[in-house]
Coordinates of C-alpha atoms and ligand atoms in Angstrom, one line a residue:
Chain G
X1 CA 72.0 65.7 130.8
X2 CA 74.5 68.2 129.4
X3 CA 73.6 69.6 126.0
X4 CA 76.6 69.9 123.7
X5 CA 76.5 72.8 121.3
X6 CA 79.8 71.9 119.7
X7 CA 81.1 68.4 119.4
X8 CA 84.7 67.9 118.4
X9 CA 85.7 64.3 117.6
X10 CA 89.2 63.1 117.1
X11 CA 90.3 66.3 115.4
X12 CA 93.8 66.5 114.1
X13 CA 95.7 69.2 112.1
X14 CA 99.0 68.8 110.3
X15 CA 100.0 72.0 108.5
X16 CA 101.5 71.9 105.1
X17 CA 104.9 72.4 106.7
X18 CA 104.4 68.9 108.3
X19 CA 103.9 70.3 111.7
X20 CA 101.3 68.5 113.8
X21 CA 99.5 71.4 115.6
X22 CA 96.6 69.3 116.9
X23 CA 96.6 65.7 117.7
X24 CA 93.3 63.7 118.2
X25 CA 91.4 66.3 120.1
X26 CA 87.9 65.4 121.3
X27 CA 85.8 67.8 123.3
X28 CA 82.2 68.7 123.9
X29 CA 81.3 72.3 124.5
X30 CA 78.1 72.7 126.5
X31 CA 75.4 75.1 125.5
X32 CA 75.6 78.3 127.5
X33 CA 78.9 77.7 129.2
X34 CA 82.0 79.8 129.3
X35 CA 85.0 77.5 128.4
X36 CA 88.5 78.9 128.9
X37 CA 91.3 77.3 126.8
X38 CA 94.7 77.7 128.4
X39 CA 98.0 76.6 127.1
X40 CA 101.5 78.0 126.4
X41 CA 102.4 79.8 123.1
X42 CA 102.1 77.5 120.1
X43 CA 100.0 74.9 122.0
X44 CA 97.3 74.9 119.3
X45 CA 94.5 77.0 120.7
X46 CA 94.2 79.3 117.7
X47 CA 94.4 76.3 115.4
X48 CA 91.5 74.6 117.2
X49 CA 89.4 77.7 117.0
X50 CA 90.3 78.4 113.4
X51 CA 89.2 74.9 112.4
X52 CA 85.8 75.3 114.1
X53 CA 85.3 78.6 112.4
X54 CA 86.3 77.5 108.9
X55 CA 89.5 79.3 108.5
X56 CA 91.8 76.3 108.7
X57 CA 90.8 73.0 107.1
X58 CA 91.1 70.0 109.4
X59 CA 93.4 67.1 108.5
X60 CA 91.3 64.5 110.2
X61 CA 88.3 64.2 112.5
X62 CA 84.9 66.0 112.7
X63 CA 83.3 69.0 114.3
X64 CA 79.6 69.7 114.5
X65 CA 78.0 72.9 115.7
X66 CA 74.5 72.3 116.9
X67 CA 74.5 69.1 114.8
X68 CA 75.8 70.8 111.7
X69 CA 79.0 69.4 110.3
X70 CA 81.5 72.3 109.8
X71 CA 82.5 71.1 106.4
X72 CA 79.3 69.6 104.9
X73 CA 76.8 72.1 106.4
X74 CA 79.2 75.0 106.7
X75 CA 76.4 77.5 106.1
X76 CA 74.4 76.4 109.1
X77 CA 77.3 75.9 111.4
X78 CA 79.0 79.2 110.6
X79 CA 75.8 81.2 111.0
X80 CA 75.8 80.4 114.6
X81 CA 79.4 81.5 115.3
X82 CA 81.0 84.8 116.0
X83 CA 84.8 85.0 116.0
X84 CA 87.1 87.6 117.5
X85 CA 90.5 86.5 116.2
X86 CA 93.8 86.9 118.1
X87 CA 95.3 89.3 115.6
X88 CA 94.0 92.8 115.3
X89 CA 93.1 93.1 111.7
X90 CA 90.7 95.8 110.6
X91 CA 89.8 97.7 107.4
X92 CA 91.5 100.9 108.4
X93 CA 89.7 103.2 106.0
X94 CA 86.2 102.0 106.8
X95 CA 84.1 103.6 109.4
X96 CA 83.0 101.6 112.5
X97 CA 79.4 101.6 111.3
X98 CA 80.3 100.4 107.8
X99 CA 82.5 97.6 108.9
X100 CA 79.9 96.4 111.5
X101 CA 77.1 96.5 108.9
X102 CA 79.4 94.7 106.4
X103 CA 79.9 91.9 108.9
X104 CA 76.2 91.5 109.5
X105 CA 75.6 91.2 105.8
X106 CA 78.3 88.6 105.3
X107 CA 76.6 86.4 107.7
X108 CA 73.4 86.6 105.7
X109 CA 71.4 88.8 108.1
X110 CA 69.1 91.6 107.0
X111 CA 70.2 95.1 108.1
X112 CA 69.1 95.8 111.7
X113 CA 70.4 99.2 112.8
X114 CA 68.8 98.8 116.3
X115 CA 70.8 95.7 117.0
X116 CA 74.0 97.3 115.8
X117 CA 73.4 100.4 117.9
X118 CA 72.8 98.2 120.9
X119 CA 76.1 96.3 120.3
X120 CA 78.1 99.5 119.8
X121 CA 76.6 101.1 122.8
X122 CA 77.4 98.1 124.9
X123 CA 81.0 98.3 123.8
X124 CA 81.2 102.1 124.4
X125 CA 81.7 102.6 120.7
X126 CA 78.6 104.5 119.8
X127 CA 80.2 107.9 119.7
X128 CA 82.8 106.5 117.4
X129 CA 80.5 105.0 114.9
X130 CA 81.4 107.4 112.2
X131 CA 85.1 107.4 112.8
X132 CA 87.5 105.6 110.5
X133 CA 89.0 102.6 112.2
X134 CA 92.5 103.8 111.7
X135 CA 91.7 106.8 114.0
X136 CA 90.9 104.5 116.9
X137 CA 93.2 103.2 119.6
X138 CA 94.3 99.6 119.9
X139 CA 91.8 98.8 122.7
X140 CA 89.0 100.4 120.6
X141 CA 89.9 98.4 117.6
X142 CA 89.7 95.3 119.7
X143 CA 86.2 96.3 120.7
X144 CA 85.3 96.9 117.0
X145 CA 86.3 93.3 116.3
X146 CA 84.1 92.2 119.1
X147 CA 81.3 94.3 117.7
X148 CA 81.8 92.7 114.3
X149 CA 81.5 89.3 115.8
X150 CA 78.3 90.2 117.7
X151 CA 76.8 92.0 114.7
X152 CA 75.0 88.9 113.5
X153 CA 73.7 87.7 116.8
X154 CA 75.8 84.5 117.2
X155 CA 74.9 81.8 119.6
X156 CA 78.5 80.8 120.0
X157 CA 81.2 83.3 120.5
X158 CA 84.9 82.6 120.2
X159 CA 87.3 85.1 121.8
X160 CA 90.9 84.4 121.0
X161 CA 92.8 86.3 123.7
X162 CA 90.2 89.1 123.9
X163 CA 92.0 91.0 126.6
X164 CA 95.5 91.0 125.3
X165 CA 96.7 94.6 125.4
X166 CA 93.6 95.9 127.0
X167 CA 93.8 98.1 130.1
X168 CA 92.5 97.0 133.5
X169 CA 89.3 99.0 133.4
X170 CA 88.4 97.9 129.9
X171 CA 89.1 94.3 130.9
X172 CA 86.6 94.6 133.7
X173 CA 84.1 96.0 131.3
X174 CA 84.8 93.1 128.9
X175 CA 84.3 90.6 131.7
X176 CA 81.0 92.2 132.5
X177 CA 80.0 92.0 128.9
X178 CA 80.9 88.4 128.6
X179 CA 78.8 87.7 131.7
X180 CA 75.8 89.5 130.2
X181 CA 76.2 87.5 127.0
X182 CA 76.3 84.3 128.9
X183 CA 73.3 85.3 130.9
X184 CA 71.5 85.8 127.6
X185 CA 72.4 82.2 126.6
X186 CA 75.5 82.7 124.4
X187 CA 78.1 80.0 124.6
X188 CA 81.5 81.5 125.0
X189 CA 84.9 80.0 124.3
X190 CA 87.9 82.1 125.2
X191 CA 91.6 81.7 125.2
X192 CA 93.8 83.7 127.5
X193 CA 97.2 83.8 129.0
X194 CA 95.9 85.6 132.1
X195 CA 95.0 82.7 134.3
X196 CA 93.3 85.0 136.7
X197 CA 90.9 85.8 133.9
X198 CA 90.0 82.1 133.4
X199 CA 89.7 81.7 137.1
X200 CA 87.4 84.7 137.2
X201 CA 85.2 83.9 134.2
X202 CA 85.2 80.3 133.2
X203 CA 82.8 77.5 134.1
X204 CA 85.2 75.0 132.7
X205 CA 88.8 75.0 131.9
X206 CA 90.6 73.2 129.1
X207 CA 94.3 72.9 128.9
X208 CA 96.0 72.4 125.6
X209 CA 99.7 71.5 125.3
X210 CA 101.7 70.4 122.3
X211 CA 98.5 70.0 120.3
X212 CA 96.8 67.7 122.8
X213 CA 93.9 68.5 125.1
X214 CA 95.6 67.6 128.4
X215 CA 92.6 68.2 130.6
X216 CA 89.1 69.6 130.6
X217 CA 87.4 70.1 134.0
X218 CA 84.9 72.2 135.8
X219 CA 86.8 75.0 137.3
X220 CA 85.7 74.4 140.8
X221 CA 86.4 70.7 140.5
X222 CA 89.8 71.3 139.0
X223 CA 90.7 73.7 141.8
X224 CA 89.5 71.2 144.4
X225 CA 91.2 68.2 142.8
X226 CA 94.5 69.7 142.0
X227 CA 94.5 72.5 144.5
X228 CA 96.8 72.1 147.5
X229 CA 96.4 73.9 150.8
X230 CA 99.3 75.0 152.8
X231 CA 99.7 75.9 156.4
X232 CA 102.5 78.1 157.3
X233 CA 103.7 78.4 160.8
X234 CA 106.0 81.2 161.9
X235 CA 108.2 79.9 164.7
X236 CA 109.2 81.6 167.9
X237 CA 112.7 80.2 167.8
X238 CA 114.8 79.2 164.9
X239 CA 115.1 75.5 164.2
X240 CA 118.2 73.9 162.7
X241 CA 116.5 70.7 161.7
X242 CA 113.1 69.1 161.8
X243 CA 112.6 67.2 165.1
X244 CA 112.5 63.4 164.8
X245 CA 108.9 63.2 166.0
X246 CA 107.7 65.4 163.2
X247 CA 109.4 63.5 160.3
X248 CA 106.2 61.6 159.3
X249 CA 104.5 64.8 158.3
X250 CA 104.9 66.5 154.9
X251 CA 106.6 69.3 156.6
X252 CA 109.2 71.6 155.1
X253 CA 111.5 73.8 157.1
X254 CA 112.2 77.1 155.5
X255 CA 115.8 77.8 154.7
X256 CA 116.1 80.5 157.4
X257 CA 114.7 78.0 159.9
X258 CA 112.1 80.4 161.0
X259 CA 109.0 78.9 159.5
X260 CA 107.4 75.5 158.8
X261 CA 105.3 74.8 155.8
X262 CA 102.8 72.0 155.9
X263 CA 101.1 71.0 152.6
X264 CA 97.9 69.0 152.6
X265 CA 95.3 67.9 150.2
X266 CA 92.4 70.3 150.1
X267 CA 89.9 67.6 149.3
X268 CA 91.3 65.1 151.8
X269 CA 88.9 63.8 154.4
X270 CA 91.2 64.6 157.2
X271 CA 93.7 67.4 157.0
X272 CA 95.9 66.1 159.8
X273 CA 96.3 69.5 161.2
X274 CA 95.1 68.8 164.7
X275 CA 97.5 65.8 165.0
X276 CA 100.3 68.0 163.7
X277 CA 99.6 70.8 166.1
X278 CA 99.5 68.3 169.1
X279 CA 102.8 66.7 168.0
X280 CA 104.4 70.2 167.5
X281 CA 103.4 71.0 171.1
X282 CA 104.9 67.8 172.5
X283 CA 108.1 68.3 170.5
X284 CA 108.4 71.7 172.1
X285 CA 108.1 73.7 168.9
X286 CA 106.3 77.0 169.5
X287 CA 104.9 79.3 166.9
X288 CA 104.0 82.9 166.8
X289 CA 101.6 83.0 163.9
X290 CA 99.9 80.7 161.4
X291 CA 98.2 81.2 158.1
X292 CA 96.7 78.9 155.4
X293 CA 96.8 79.5 151.7
X294 CA 95.2 77.8 148.7
X295 CA 96.9 77.3 145.4
X296 CA 95.5 79.4 142.6
X297 CA 94.7 78.2 139.1
X298 CA 98.0 79.7 138.1
X299 CA 99.9 77.4 140.3
X300 CA 97.9 74.4 139.0
X301 CA 98.5 75.4 135.5
X302 CA 102.2 75.9 135.9
X303 CA 102.5 72.5 137.6
X304 CA 100.5 70.8 135.0
X305 CA 102.4 72.2 132.1
X306 CA 105.7 71.6 133.7
X307 CA 104.9 68.0 134.6
X308 CA 103.6 67.1 131.1
X309 CA 106.1 65.3 128.9
Chain L
X1 CA 72.0 81.6 98.4
X2 CA 73.3 84.2 100.8
X3 CA 72.2 87.3 98.9
X4 CA 72.9 89.6 101.9
X5 CA 76.6 88.5 101.7
X6 CA 76.8 89.2 98.0
X7 CA 75.4 92.6 98.6
X8 CA 77.7 93.3 101.5
X9 CA 80.8 92.3 99.5
X10 CA 79.7 94.3 96.4
X11 CA 78.8 97.4 98.5
X12 CA 82.1 97.2 100.3
X13 CA 84.1 97.0 97.1
X14 CA 82.2 99.8 95.4
X15 CA 82.7 102.0 98.4
X16 CA 86.4 101.4 98.1
X17 CA 86.3 102.6 94.5
X18 CA 84.3 105.7 95.3
X19 CA 86.4 106.6 98.3
X20 CA 89.2 107.5 95.8
X21 CA 87.4 108.7 92.7
X22 CA 90.3 110.6 91.4
X23 CA 92.6 107.6 91.3
X24 CA 90.0 105.0 90.4
X25 CA 87.8 106.8 88.0
X26 CA 89.1 110.1 86.7
X27 CA 92.7 109.2 86.1
X28 CA 92.0 106.1 83.9
X29 CA 89.5 108.1 81.9
X30 CA 91.9 110.9 81.3
X31 CA 94.9 108.8 80.4
X32 CA 92.8 106.7 77.9
X33 CA 91.3 109.9 76.4
X34 CA 94.7 111.4 75.9
X35 CA 95.6 108.5 73.7
X36 CA 92.9 109.0 71.2
X37 CA 93.0 112.7 71.3
X38 CA 96.8 112.9 70.8
X39 CA 97.3 109.9 68.6
X40 CA 94.1 110.7 66.6
X41 CA 95.3 114.2 66.0
X42 CA 99.0 113.6 65.5
X43 CA 99.0 110.4 63.6
X44 CA 95.5 110.7 62.2
X45 CA 96.5 113.7 60.2
X46 CA 99.1 111.6 58.3
X47 CA 97.2 108.4 58.0
X48 CA 94.4 108.1 55.6
X49 CA 91.3 106.5 56.9
X50 CA 91.4 102.8 57.7
X51 CA 88.6 101.1 55.9
X52 CA 86.6 104.3 56.0
X53 CA 87.2 105.0 59.6
X54 CA 89.3 107.9 60.8
X55 CA 92.4 106.9 62.8
X56 CA 91.2 108.4 66.1
X57 CA 87.9 106.5 65.8
X58 CA 89.7 103.4 64.7
X59 CA 91.9 103.1 67.8
X60 CA 89.1 103.9 70.2
X61 CA 87.7 100.4 70.6
X62 CA 91.2 99.0 71.2
X63 CA 91.9 101.7 73.8
X64 CA 88.7 101.0 75.7
X65 CA 89.6 97.3 75.7
X66 CA 93.1 98.2 76.9
X67 CA 91.6 100.1 79.8
X68 CA 89.0 97.5 80.6
X69 CA 91.6 94.8 80.7
X70 CA 94.1 96.6 82.9
X71 CA 91.5 98.1 85.2
X72 CA 89.6 94.8 85.6
X73 CA 92.8 92.9 86.4
X74 CA 93.9 95.6 88.8
X75 CA 90.6 95.8 90.6
X76 CA 89.9 92.1 90.7
X77 CA 93.3 91.4 92.1
X78 CA 93.4 94.1 94.7
X79 CA 90.0 93.4 96.0
X80 CA 90.9 89.9 97.2
X81 CA 94.6 90.4 97.7
X82 CA 94.2 93.1 100.3
X83 CA 92.1 91.2 102.8
X84 CA 94.5 88.4 102.4
X85 CA 97.4 90.7 103.0
X86 CA 95.8 92.6 105.9
X87 CA 94.4 89.4 107.4
X88 CA 90.8 90.7 107.3
X89 CA 90.0 87.7 105.1
X90 CA 89.4 85.7 108.3
X91 CA 85.9 87.1 108.3
X92 CA 85.1 86.1 104.8
X93 CA 86.5 82.6 105.5
X94 CA 84.5 82.2 108.6
X95 CA 81.2 83.5 107.1
X96 CA 78.5 81.3 105.7
X97 CA 79.4 82.4 102.2
X98 CA 80.0 80.0 99.3
X99 CA 82.8 80.5 96.8
X100 CA 80.3 81.3 94.1
X101 CA 78.9 84.2 96.2
X102 CA 82.4 85.4 97.0
X103 CA 83.2 85.5 93.3
X104 CA 79.9 87.2 92.3
X105 CA 80.6 89.9 95.0
X106 CA 84.2 90.7 94.2
X107 CA 84.2 90.1 90.5
X108 CA 80.8 91.8 90.1
X109 CA 82.2 94.9 91.8
X110 CA 85.4 94.9 89.8
X111 CA 83.6 94.4 86.5
X112 CA 81.0 97.1 87.3
X113 CA 83.8 99.6 87.8
X114 CA 85.4 98.7 84.5
X115 CA 82.1 99.0 82.7
X116 CA 81.5 102.5 84.3
X117 CA 85.0 103.5 83.1
X118 CA 84.3 102.1 79.6
X119 CA 81.1 104.2 79.4
X120 CA 82.8 107.3 80.6
X121 CA 85.6 107.0 78.0
X122 CA 83.0 106.4 75.3
X123 CA 81.1 109.5 76.4
X124 CA 84.3 111.5 76.4
X125 CA 85.3 110.2 73.0
X126 CA 82.0 111.5 71.6
X127 CA 83.3 115.0 71.8
X128 CA 86.6 114.3 70.0
X129 CA 86.2 111.7 67.4
X130 CA 83.5 110.7 65.0
X131 CA 82.1 107.5 66.5
X132 CA 79.6 105.2 65.1
X133 CA 78.1 102.1 66.8
X134 CA 76.8 99.6 64.2
X135 CA 76.0 96.8 66.6
X136 CA 75.1 98.3 70.0
X137 CA 74.0 95.0 71.5
X138 CA 77.3 93.3 70.6
X139 CA 79.3 96.3 71.8
X140 CA 77.6 96.0 75.2
X141 CA 78.0 92.3 75.3
X142 CA 81.8 92.5 74.5
X143 CA 82.2 95.2 77.1
X144 CA 80.4 93.3 79.8
X145 CA 81.9 89.9 79.0
X146 CA 85.4 91.2 78.8
X147 CA 85.1 93.1 82.0
X148 CA 83.9 90.0 83.8
X149 CA 86.5 87.7 82.3
X150 CA 89.4 90.0 83.2
X151 CA 88.1 90.8 86.6
X152 CA 88.2 87.0 87.1
X153 CA 91.8 87.0 85.8
X154 CA 92.5 89.6 88.4
X155 CA 90.8 87.7 91.1
X156 CA 92.9 84.6 90.2
X157 CA 96.1 86.6 90.3
X158 CA 95.0 88.2 93.7
X159 CA 94.6 84.8 95.2
X160 CA 97.7 83.4 93.7
X161 CA 100.0 86.4 94.5
X162 CA 102.2 86.0 97.5
X163 CA 103.4 89.6 97.4
X164 CA 102.9 93.0 95.9
X165 CA 105.5 92.3 93.3
X166 CA 103.7 89.4 91.8
X167 CA 100.5 91.4 92.0
X168 CA 101.9 94.1 89.8
X169 CA 104.2 92.3 87.4
X170 CA 101.6 90.0 85.9
X171 CA 99.5 92.9 84.6
X172 CA 102.6 94.8 83.6
X173 CA 104.5 92.1 81.9
X174 CA 101.7 90.1 80.3
X175 CA 98.5 92.0 80.0
X176 CA 99.8 95.4 78.8
X177 CA 102.1 94.0 76.1
X178 CA 99.4 91.6 74.8
X179 CA 97.0 94.6 74.5
X180 CA 99.5 96.8 72.7
X181 CA 100.4 94.0 70.3
X182 CA 96.7 93.0 70.0
X183 CA 95.8 95.4 67.2
X184 CA 94.8 98.4 69.2
X185 CA 96.8 100.8 67.0
X186 CA 96.8 99.0 63.7
X187 CA 94.8 96.6 61.6
X188 CA 96.5 93.1 61.5
X189 CA 96.4 93.3 57.7
X190 CA 99.3 95.8 57.7
X191 CA 101.6 93.3 59.3
X192 CA 103.8 90.9 57.3
X193 CA 102.2 87.4 57.0
X194 CA 104.5 85.9 59.6
X195 CA 103.5 88.4 62.3
X196 CA 99.9 88.1 61.3
X197 CA 100.1 84.4 62.1
X198 CA 101.9 85.1 65.4
X199 CA 99.3 87.6 66.4
X200 CA 96.6 85.0 66.2
X201 CA 98.1 83.4 69.3
X202 CA 97.4 86.6 71.2
X203 CA 94.0 86.2 72.9
X204 CA 93.5 89.9 73.1
X205 CA 93.4 90.2 69.2
X206 CA 90.0 88.4 69.3
X207 CA 88.6 90.7 71.9
X208 CA 89.7 93.9 70.2
X209 CA 88.7 92.7 66.7
X210 CA 85.2 91.8 68.0
X211 CA 84.8 95.0 69.9
X212 CA 85.9 97.1 66.9
X213 CA 83.5 95.1 64.7
X214 CA 80.6 96.1 67.0
X215 CA 81.5 99.7 66.4
X216 CA 82.4 99.9 62.7
X217 CA 81.6 96.5 61.2
X218 CA 85.3 95.9 60.4
X219 CA 87.3 93.0 61.9
X220 CA 90.6 91.3 61.7
X221 CA 89.1 87.9 62.5
X222 CA 85.6 86.6 62.0
X223 CA 83.1 87.9 64.5
X224 CA 81.9 84.4 65.4
X225 CA 85.5 83.5 66.4
X226 CA 85.7 86.5 68.6
X227 CA 82.5 85.6 70.4
X228 CA 83.6 82.1 70.8
X229 CA 87.0 83.2 72.1
X230 CA 85.5 85.6 74.6
X231 CA 83.2 83.0 76.0
X232 CA 86.0 80.5 76.0
X233 CA 88.2 82.7 78.1
X234 CA 85.4 83.3 80.5
X235 CA 84.8 79.5 80.8
X236 CA 88.6 78.9 81.5
X237 CA 88.7 81.5 84.2
X238 CA 85.6 80.2 85.9
X239 CA 87.1 76.7 85.8
X240 CA 90.4 77.9 87.4
X241 CA 88.5 79.9 90.1
X242 CA 86.3 77.0 91.1
X243 CA 89.3 74.7 91.3
X244 CA 91.0 77.2 93.6
X245 CA 88.1 77.3 95.9
X246 CA 87.5 73.6 95.9
X247 CA 91.0 73.0 97.0
X248 CA 91.2 76.0 99.3
X249 CA 94.3 77.0 97.2
X250 CA 96.3 79.7 99.0
X251 CA 93.3 80.8 101.0
X252 CA 93.2 78.4 103.8
X253 CA 96.0 76.5 105.5
Ligands
ATP401 N1 99.9 78.3 108.9 C1 100.7 77.5 109.6 N2 101.6 76.8 109.0 C2 102.5 76.0 109.8 N3 102.5 76.0 111.1 C3 101.6 76.7 111.7 C4 100.6 77.6 111.0 N4 99.9 78.2 111.9 C5 100.3 77.8 113.1 N5 101.3 76.9 113.0 C6 102.0 76.3 114.2 O1 101.1 75.5 114.9 C7 101.3 75.6 116.3 C8 100.1 76.0 117.0 O2 99.8 77.4 116.7 P1 98.6 78.1 117.4 O3 98.5 79.5 116.7 O4 97.4 77.3 117.2 O5 99.0 78.3 118.9 P2 98.4 79.0 120.1 O6 98.1 78.0 121.1 O7 97.2 79.8 119.6 O8 99.5 79.9 120.6 P3 99.5 81.4 121.2 O9 99.2 81.3 122.6 O10 100.9 81.9 120.9 O11 98.5 82.2 120.4 C9 102.5 76.6 116.4 O12 103.7 75.8 116.6 C10 102.6 77.3 115.1 O13 103.9 77.6 114.8
MG402 MG1 96.8 81.8 119.5

């Protein structure tokens, strides 16, 4: 049985401006998973995270973290959570070491230089520990914020667009770090606009749009269910129109008439490819080359978000 | 009780103060000292003693109060306003820290700084004016209570302020005039009866009068009223702060 570490029930948020940023969101986050939240700008991802972490007050609904209500038992729930917010906000005049120690103290933990050293080394910040934060680059500041969130050894880590503005190499490092955290049992919730990132990292994917949780699904399941496969045939001779005999198939003739695209369901019992190839032969259509492709999470995401009302 | 968090906030705030000692410690001490040195020498030579106290010594308690008030308000307000302004407040809001602990950390640090300043000015004054402290316990009590109360006032302003302008105008337009008109430079008895009555609406009068009584045993209003007023202001500020936190006023959306 899945073991939920965070349970969100019927959560809604209407800001003072009257804007409904979240509408009746319910979600269970499983212990030890990596959940990626996707959604266009303004969908409500940050609002959701901010409520769980105690920065925004919910209008309606409840959230519990390991059984602790985020409002009533805020001490117990917040102790378990580390947050790396979307905005880069740091105490510019502080040193890296001071700011990380401060974070640990705020969360009620006794000083533990060994742990802080481990975190800073892991984030390649150890040689910067005595630098003032304002002397660091943007990517380093982002890592300082991650170090702050990890300073108190949280069991649940929220990463709100952790890799925005981070170079390719560093992003790879971050992915590796996230995997190590997960291997150590930390539950990770991340938001991202890089769908490849979600595809690479996540166990489950949630899609938020207009304040509603449109879908939550195992990544593999999602790809299988919504993923389409395509077979592209490059023809030997141009076709002006699709032959009559091939009409029943979901075939599309490219505009230049030089290739045919056959779309089929990846999870379907029968792809229908062998029948198609036989019918192509009898219709006298010859092809030079063939290739299959699978839709990526990106295609799935785009089609979902476009189709939603 | 999250004692580690209180320590963390307190340490963080004190570090901020000692990072710029010139601005946060030396300059308030010098500017306050200039008052009693210059006024004491210039005016003091023309004014006879006030109730047996030389003019330079007479204005000292009021000047210390003036500094405590302005510095407490400034520190209390900046301490909480800046994280709000920079956005770093997210961490405090997401930490397992109660409002009480937050206030103890921030206000404690702001008040500590004011008290340090008060002691520094007092030590400086020792070299220039003939001081006497008749009631050391009450002197210390007024110093500490006033520092805490006005650090709370600052804290409230810091949470309430939407911009730098509000942050600076309140102290400038309200606190400073009240202090200057609160009997720092004169005894209320020299005022015409009408202005004496008006002055009694100025809360700072009670603080200065009580503080001066602790030094020289002379007061404009009865000492028990001063004590009651000081405790009353503290209670009012605590009430406002706890209301702000209970409602998440201007801290959370
Ligand atoms: N304090 C606020 N007051 C009023 N409206 C707000 C406030 N904060 C956010 N909103 C609105 O709520 C909606 C959701 O915002 P949110 O920051 O949660 O989106 P998001 O999914 O994180 O977007 P992004 O991908 O751009 O970070 C937006 O339309 C935003 O304008
Ligand atoms: Mg966001």
